[in-house]
Coordinates of C-alpha atoms in Angstrom, one line a residue:
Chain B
X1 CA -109.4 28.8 -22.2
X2 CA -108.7 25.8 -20.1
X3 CA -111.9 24.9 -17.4
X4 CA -111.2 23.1 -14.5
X5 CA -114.1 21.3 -12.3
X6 CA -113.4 20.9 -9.0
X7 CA -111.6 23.3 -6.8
X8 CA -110.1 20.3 -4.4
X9 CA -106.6 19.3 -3.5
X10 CA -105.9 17.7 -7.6
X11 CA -108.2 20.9 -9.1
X12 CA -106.1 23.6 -7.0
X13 CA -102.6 22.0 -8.2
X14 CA -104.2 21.9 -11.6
X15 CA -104.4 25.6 -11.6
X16 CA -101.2 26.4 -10.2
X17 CA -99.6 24.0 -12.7
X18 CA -101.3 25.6 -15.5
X19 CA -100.6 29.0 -14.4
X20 CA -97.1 28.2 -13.6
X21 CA -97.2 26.8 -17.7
X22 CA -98.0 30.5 -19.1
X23 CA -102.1 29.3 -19.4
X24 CA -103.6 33.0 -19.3
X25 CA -107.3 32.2 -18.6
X26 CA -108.7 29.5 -16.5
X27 CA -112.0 28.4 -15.9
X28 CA -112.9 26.9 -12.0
X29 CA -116.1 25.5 -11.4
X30 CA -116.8 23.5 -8.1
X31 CA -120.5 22.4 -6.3
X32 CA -118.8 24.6 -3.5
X33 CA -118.8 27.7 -4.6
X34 CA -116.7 29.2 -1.7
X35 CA -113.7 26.7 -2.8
X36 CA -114.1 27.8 -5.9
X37 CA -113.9 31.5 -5.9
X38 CA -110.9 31.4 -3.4
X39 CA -108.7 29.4 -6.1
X40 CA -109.4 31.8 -8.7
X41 CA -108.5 34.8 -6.0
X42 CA -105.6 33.2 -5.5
X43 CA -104.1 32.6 -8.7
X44 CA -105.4 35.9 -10.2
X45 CA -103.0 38.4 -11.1
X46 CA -102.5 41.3 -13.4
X47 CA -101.1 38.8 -16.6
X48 CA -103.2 35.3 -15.4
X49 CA -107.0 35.4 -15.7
X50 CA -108.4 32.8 -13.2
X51 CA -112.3 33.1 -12.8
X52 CA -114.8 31.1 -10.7
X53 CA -118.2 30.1 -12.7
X54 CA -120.8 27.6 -13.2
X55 CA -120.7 24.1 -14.9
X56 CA -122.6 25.4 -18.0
X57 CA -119.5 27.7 -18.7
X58 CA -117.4 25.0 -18.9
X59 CA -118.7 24.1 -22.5
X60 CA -117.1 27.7 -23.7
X61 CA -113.8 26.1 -23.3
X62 CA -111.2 24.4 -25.5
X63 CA -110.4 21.5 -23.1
X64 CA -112.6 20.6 -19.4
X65 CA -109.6 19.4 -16.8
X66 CA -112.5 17.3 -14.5
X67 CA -110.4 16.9 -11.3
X68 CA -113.9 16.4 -9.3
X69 CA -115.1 12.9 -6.9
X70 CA -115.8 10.0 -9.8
X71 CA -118.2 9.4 -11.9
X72 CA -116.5 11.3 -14.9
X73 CA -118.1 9.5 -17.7
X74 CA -121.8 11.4 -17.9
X75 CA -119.5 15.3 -17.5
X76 CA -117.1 13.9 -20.4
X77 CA -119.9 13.1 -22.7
X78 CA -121.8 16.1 -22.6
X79 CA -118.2 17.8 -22.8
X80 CA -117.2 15.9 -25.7
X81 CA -120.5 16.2 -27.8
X82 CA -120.2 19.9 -27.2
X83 CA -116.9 20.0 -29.0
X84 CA -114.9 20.2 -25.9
X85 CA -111.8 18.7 -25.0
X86 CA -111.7 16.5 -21.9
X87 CA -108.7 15.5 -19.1
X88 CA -110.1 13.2 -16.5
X89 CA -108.3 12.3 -13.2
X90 CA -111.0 9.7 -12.5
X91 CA -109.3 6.8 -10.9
X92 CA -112.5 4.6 -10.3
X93 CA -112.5 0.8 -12.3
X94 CA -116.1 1.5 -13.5
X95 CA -115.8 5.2 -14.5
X96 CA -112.6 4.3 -16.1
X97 CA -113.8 1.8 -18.8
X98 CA -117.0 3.8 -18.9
X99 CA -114.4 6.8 -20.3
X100 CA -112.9 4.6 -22.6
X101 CA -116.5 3.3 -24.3
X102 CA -116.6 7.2 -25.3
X103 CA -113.8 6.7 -27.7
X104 CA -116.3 6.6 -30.4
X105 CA -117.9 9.5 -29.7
X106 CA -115.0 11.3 -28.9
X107 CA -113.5 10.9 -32.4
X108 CA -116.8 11.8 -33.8
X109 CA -116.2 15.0 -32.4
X110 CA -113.0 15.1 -33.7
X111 CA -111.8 16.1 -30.0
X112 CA -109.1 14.1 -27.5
X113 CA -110.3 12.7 -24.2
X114 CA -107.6 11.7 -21.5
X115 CA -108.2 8.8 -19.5
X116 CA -106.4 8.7 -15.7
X117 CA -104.8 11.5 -15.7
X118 CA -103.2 11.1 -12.5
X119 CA -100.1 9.4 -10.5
X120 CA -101.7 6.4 -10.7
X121 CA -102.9 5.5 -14.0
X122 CA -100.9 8.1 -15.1
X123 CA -98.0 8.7 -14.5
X124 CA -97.4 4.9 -14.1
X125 CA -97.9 4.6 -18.3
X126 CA -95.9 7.4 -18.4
X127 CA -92.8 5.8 -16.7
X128 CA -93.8 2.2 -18.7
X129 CA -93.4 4.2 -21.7
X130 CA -89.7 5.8 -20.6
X131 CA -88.7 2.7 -19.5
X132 CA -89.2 1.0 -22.8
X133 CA -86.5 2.2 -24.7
X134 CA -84.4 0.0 -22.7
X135 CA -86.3 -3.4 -23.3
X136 CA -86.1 -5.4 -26.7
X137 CA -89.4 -5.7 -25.7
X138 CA -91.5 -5.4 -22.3
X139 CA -94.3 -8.4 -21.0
X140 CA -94.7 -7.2 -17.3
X141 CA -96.0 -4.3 -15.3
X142 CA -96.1 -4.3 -11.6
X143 CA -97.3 -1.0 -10.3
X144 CA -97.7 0.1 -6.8
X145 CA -98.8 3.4 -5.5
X146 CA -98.6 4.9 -2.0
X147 CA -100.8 7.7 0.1
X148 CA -103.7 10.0 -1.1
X149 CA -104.2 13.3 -2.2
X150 CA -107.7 15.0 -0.9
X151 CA -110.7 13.6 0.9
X152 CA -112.4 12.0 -1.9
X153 CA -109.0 10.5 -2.7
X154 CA -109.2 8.9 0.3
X155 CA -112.6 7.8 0.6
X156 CA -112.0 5.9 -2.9
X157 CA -108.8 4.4 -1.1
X158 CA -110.9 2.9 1.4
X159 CA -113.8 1.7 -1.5
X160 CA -111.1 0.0 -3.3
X161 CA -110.1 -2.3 -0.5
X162 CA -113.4 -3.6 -0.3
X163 CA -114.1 -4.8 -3.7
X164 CA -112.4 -7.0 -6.4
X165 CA -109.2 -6.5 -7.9
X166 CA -108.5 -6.5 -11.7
X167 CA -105.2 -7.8 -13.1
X168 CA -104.2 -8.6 -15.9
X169 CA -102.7 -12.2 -16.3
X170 CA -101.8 -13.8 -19.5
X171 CA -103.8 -12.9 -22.1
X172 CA -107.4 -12.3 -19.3
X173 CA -108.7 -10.7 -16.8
X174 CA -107.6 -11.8 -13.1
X175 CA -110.2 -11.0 -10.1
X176 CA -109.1 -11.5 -6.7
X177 CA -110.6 -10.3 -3.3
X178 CA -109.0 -6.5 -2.7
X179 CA -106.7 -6.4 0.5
X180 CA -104.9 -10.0 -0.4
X181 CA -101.7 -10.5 -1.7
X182 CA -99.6 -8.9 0.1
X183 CA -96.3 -7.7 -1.3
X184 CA -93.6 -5.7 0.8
X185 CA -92.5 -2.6 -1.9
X186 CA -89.5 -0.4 -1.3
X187 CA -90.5 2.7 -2.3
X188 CA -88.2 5.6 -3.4
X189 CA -87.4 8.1 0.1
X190 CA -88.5 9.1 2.8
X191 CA -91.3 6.7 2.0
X192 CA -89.4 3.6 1.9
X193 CA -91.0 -0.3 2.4
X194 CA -94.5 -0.8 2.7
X195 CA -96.9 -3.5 2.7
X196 CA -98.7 -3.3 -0.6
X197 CA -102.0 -5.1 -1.2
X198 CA -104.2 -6.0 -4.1
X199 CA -107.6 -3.4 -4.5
X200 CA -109.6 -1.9 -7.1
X201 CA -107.6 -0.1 -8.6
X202 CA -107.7 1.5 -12.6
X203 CA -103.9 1.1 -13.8
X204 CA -104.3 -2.3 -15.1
X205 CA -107.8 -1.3 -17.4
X206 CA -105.8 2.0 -18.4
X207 CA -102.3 -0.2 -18.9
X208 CA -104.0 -2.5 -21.3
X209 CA -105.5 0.0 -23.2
X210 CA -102.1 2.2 -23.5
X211 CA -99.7 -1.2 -24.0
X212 CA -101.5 -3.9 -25.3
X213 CA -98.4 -5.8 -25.8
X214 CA -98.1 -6.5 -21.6
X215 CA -98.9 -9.5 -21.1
X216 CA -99.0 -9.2 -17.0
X217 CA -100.0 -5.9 -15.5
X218 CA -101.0 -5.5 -11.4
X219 CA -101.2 -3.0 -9.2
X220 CA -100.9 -2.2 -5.3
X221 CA -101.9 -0.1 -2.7
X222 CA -100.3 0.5 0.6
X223 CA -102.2 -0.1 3.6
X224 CA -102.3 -0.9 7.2
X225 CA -104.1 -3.3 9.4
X226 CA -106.2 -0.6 10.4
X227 CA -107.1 -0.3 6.4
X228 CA -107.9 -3.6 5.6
X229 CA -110.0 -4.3 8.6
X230 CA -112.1 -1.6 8.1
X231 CA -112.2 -1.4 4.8
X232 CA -115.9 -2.5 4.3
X233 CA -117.0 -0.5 6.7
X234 CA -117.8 3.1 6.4
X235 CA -114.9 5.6 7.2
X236 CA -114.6 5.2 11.1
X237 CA -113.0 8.8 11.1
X238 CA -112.6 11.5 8.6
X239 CA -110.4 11.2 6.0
X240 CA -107.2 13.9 5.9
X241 CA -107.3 17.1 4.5
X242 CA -104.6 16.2 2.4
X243 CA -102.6 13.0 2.9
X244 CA -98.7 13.1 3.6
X245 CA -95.8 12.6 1.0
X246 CA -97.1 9.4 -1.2
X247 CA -95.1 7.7 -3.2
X248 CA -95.7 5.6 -6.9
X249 CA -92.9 2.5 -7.9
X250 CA -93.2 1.3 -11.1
X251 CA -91.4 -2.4 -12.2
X252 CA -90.8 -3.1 -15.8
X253 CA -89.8 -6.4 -16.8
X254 CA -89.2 -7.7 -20.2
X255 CA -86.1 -9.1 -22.6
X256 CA -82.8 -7.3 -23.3
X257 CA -80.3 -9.0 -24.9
X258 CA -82.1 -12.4 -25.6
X259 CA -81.9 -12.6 -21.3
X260 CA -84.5 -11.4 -18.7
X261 CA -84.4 -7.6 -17.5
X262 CA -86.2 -5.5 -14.6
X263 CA -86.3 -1.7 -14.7
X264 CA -87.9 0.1 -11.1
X265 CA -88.3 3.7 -11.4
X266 CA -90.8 5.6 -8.9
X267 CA -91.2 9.5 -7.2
X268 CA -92.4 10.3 -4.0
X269 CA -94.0 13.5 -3.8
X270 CA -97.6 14.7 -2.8
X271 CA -100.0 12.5 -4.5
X272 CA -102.4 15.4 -5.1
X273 CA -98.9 17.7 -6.2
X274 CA -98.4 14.3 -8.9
X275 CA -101.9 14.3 -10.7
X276 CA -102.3 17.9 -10.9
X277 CA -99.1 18.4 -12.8
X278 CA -100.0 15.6 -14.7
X279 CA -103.7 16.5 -15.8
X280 CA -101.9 20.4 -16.2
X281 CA -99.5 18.7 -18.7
X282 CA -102.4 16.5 -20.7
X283 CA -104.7 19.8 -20.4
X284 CA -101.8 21.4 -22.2
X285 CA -101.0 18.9 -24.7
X286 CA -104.8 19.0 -26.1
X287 CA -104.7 22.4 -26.5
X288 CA -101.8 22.4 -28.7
X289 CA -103.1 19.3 -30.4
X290 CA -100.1 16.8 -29.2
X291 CA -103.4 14.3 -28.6
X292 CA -105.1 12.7 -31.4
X293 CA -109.1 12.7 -31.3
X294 CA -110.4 9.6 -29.0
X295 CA -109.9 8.3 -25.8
X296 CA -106.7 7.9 -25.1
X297 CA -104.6 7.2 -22.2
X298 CA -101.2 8.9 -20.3
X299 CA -98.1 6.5 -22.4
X300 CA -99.9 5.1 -25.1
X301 CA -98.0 5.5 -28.5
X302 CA -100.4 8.2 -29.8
X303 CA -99.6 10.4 -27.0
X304 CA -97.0 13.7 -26.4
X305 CA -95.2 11.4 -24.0
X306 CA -91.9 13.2 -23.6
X307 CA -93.2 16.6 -23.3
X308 CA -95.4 15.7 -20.7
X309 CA -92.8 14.0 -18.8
X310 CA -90.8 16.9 -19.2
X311 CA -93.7 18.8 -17.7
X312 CA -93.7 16.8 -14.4
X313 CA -90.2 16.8 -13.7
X314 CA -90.4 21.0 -14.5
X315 CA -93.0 20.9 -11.7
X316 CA -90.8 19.8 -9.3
X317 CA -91.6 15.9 -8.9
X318 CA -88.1 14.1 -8.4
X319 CA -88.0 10.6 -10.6
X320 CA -85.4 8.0 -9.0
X321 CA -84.4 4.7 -10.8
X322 CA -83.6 1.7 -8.1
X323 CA -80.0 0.8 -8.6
X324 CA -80.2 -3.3 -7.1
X325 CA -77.0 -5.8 -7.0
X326 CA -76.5 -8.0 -9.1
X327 CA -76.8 -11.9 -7.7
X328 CA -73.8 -13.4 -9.3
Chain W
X1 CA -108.8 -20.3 40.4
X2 CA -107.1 -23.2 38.0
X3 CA -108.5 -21.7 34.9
X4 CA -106.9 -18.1 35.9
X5 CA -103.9 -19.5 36.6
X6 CA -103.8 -21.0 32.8
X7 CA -105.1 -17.8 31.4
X8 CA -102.0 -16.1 33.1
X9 CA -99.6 -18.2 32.2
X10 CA -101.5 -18.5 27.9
X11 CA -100.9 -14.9 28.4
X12 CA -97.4 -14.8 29.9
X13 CA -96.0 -17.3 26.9
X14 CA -97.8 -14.8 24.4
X15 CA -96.5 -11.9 25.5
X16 CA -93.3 -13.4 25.9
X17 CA -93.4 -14.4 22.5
X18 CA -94.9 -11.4 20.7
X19 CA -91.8 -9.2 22.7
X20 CA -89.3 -11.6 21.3
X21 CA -90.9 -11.1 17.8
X22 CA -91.1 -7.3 18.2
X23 CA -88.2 -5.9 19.5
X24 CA -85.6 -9.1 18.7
X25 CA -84.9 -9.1 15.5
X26 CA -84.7 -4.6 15.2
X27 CA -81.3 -3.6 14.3
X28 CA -81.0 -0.6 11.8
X29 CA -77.0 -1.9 10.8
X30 CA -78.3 -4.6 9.0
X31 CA -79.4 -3.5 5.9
X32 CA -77.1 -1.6 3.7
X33 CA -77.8 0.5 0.9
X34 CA -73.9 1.2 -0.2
X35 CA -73.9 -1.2 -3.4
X36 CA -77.4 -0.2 -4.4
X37 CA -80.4 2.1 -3.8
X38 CA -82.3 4.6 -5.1
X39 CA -81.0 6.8 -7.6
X40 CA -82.1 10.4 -9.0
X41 CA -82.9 10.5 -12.4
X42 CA -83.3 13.0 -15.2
X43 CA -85.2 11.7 -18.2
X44 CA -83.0 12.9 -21.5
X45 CA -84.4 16.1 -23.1

């Protein structure tokens, strides 16, 4: 049996995706109980078992899919000194290297936990790792994402423009003020070019951890004026329901050929649509064991990399590759 | 009186100039995506 906590925007697609993968029982828990027992009406049928219960449940499980508002860490712990598998979509700096301090525990409980298990991190190592096969090898790692998925999505959207950045830059860790360095990025259609900006964001912690042989990773977020102004104020309105088609671009430089080589590949498609296929997919692969025990992360070497990407593109999410002109 | 007149005309020249900025330089036949583009891909099964 497969538990999912939180019956959001990510924890709904979750279910579907695992439903739609031939997963015959699923667990939903969520602090709103409502939310909860309508997802598991929904996706109940006469051959899928989908059942709304409490958190304690959860540790009957094989593997916990936590698709709930960050912190993960304290949930995974429990989880994983229980003997349960864990999948978290946690995008959050702090919770994320928190996560990653459980490897140790983790592999004492001889169980697999999945860091950032969403578009991005996520599916951003995901692509770094597809891309590879057509470096000698690969140094840089610009990532930039686009929209959000539920409210809490959001809210941590507007957090991470407020706060410090993390890069990595040569070998350490580069802080600079979230909402600077802007970058125009052309992202695949309908979104197209928007103005990307430095935040807190988790990909280059997870990146690091997955490739360690990246010498330069970054990441951006699209935003407007509006965004950045605001940003360290509390949310002026309330956030979206569910955000509108967001978008993730993923540039891969590195050496082919003794000479210097770019790769871009991205997707546009609902963020929420993205991570829940994803986490489905890494839910999946620690069932049938494609993870070994520890914390490990969407891309890294150790991972069932192919299937899952296999799995995204089965749940509908389009990859494109940019095609640019050459300057000679 | 003076000091409205300057404000009218600080404004005027801005305007002027954010107008110019705005709406000058918009023309949709200027970029062309026929040698390159986004492209669908399949990853290799």
């Amino acid at each position: 049996m497969i538990g999912v906590i939180g019956a959001g925007l990510v924890g709904t697609r979750v279910v579907e995706q695992l439903i739609a993968a031939g997963q015959v029982q699923v667990l939903v828990s969520d602090t709103n109980v409502v939310a909860a027992k309508r997802v598991a009406q929904r996706y109940s049928d006469s051959t899928h078992q989908v059942v709304a219960g409490p958190t304690r449940a959860m540790f009957d499980t094989n593997v916990v899919v936590l698709a709930c508002p960050a912190p993960h860490a304290k949930a995974a712990r429990r989880l994983l000194e229980a003997g349960v598998g864990v999948v978290s979509c946690s995008d959050d700096v702090e919770d994320t290297l928190s996560l990653l301090d459980l490897d140790a525990i983790a592999r004492q409980s001889r169980q697999s936990l999945v860091v950032g298990a969403t578009s991005s991190p996520g599916l951003s190592g995901l692509l770094v790792r597809m891309l590879m096969s057509r470096f000698d090898s690969i140094d840089e790692a610009h990532v930039a994402v686009h929209g959000t998925a539920g409210p809490s999505c959001a809210q941590q959207h507007h957090r991470a423009l407020a706060r410090q950045s993390i890069g990595w830059h040569d070998g350490d860790w580069l802080r600079r003020p979230a909402g600077s360095g802007r970058e125009l990025c052309w992202f695949p259609d309908p979104v197209g070019p928007r103005d990307c900006y430095r935040a807190e964001l988790a990909d280059p912690v997870v990146m690091h951890h997955g490739f360690p042989e990246l010498t330069r990773v970054t990441v951006r977020v699209s935003a407007t004026r509006r965004d950045r102004l605001t940003a360290r104020l509390p949310m002026l309105t309330p956030p979206h329901a569910e955000g509108g088609i967001g978008a993730l671009r993923v540039e891969v430089r590195g050496w082919r050929n003794d000479s210097r080589h770019v790769e871009v590949i991205g997707a546009a498609d609902r963020v929420a649509h993205i991570a829940g296929s994803l986490a489905a997919a890494c839910a999946r692969g620690v069932v049938t064991g494609g993870f070994a025990s520890g914390a490990r992360v969407v891309g890294d070497s150790d991972s069932p990399n192919n299937a899952m990407l296999q799995a995204v593109v089965d749940a509908g999410i389009h990859l494109r590759e940019f095609v640019g002109t050459s300057s000679h | 009186m003076k000091l409205f007149r300057r404000l009218l005309l600080v404004l005027s020249v801005a305007s002027t100039v954010v107008g110019i900025l705005r709406f000058g330089g918009s023309s949709k036949a200027k970029v062309t995506t026929k040698q390159g583009g986004w492209r669908s891909y399949s990853p290799p099964k």
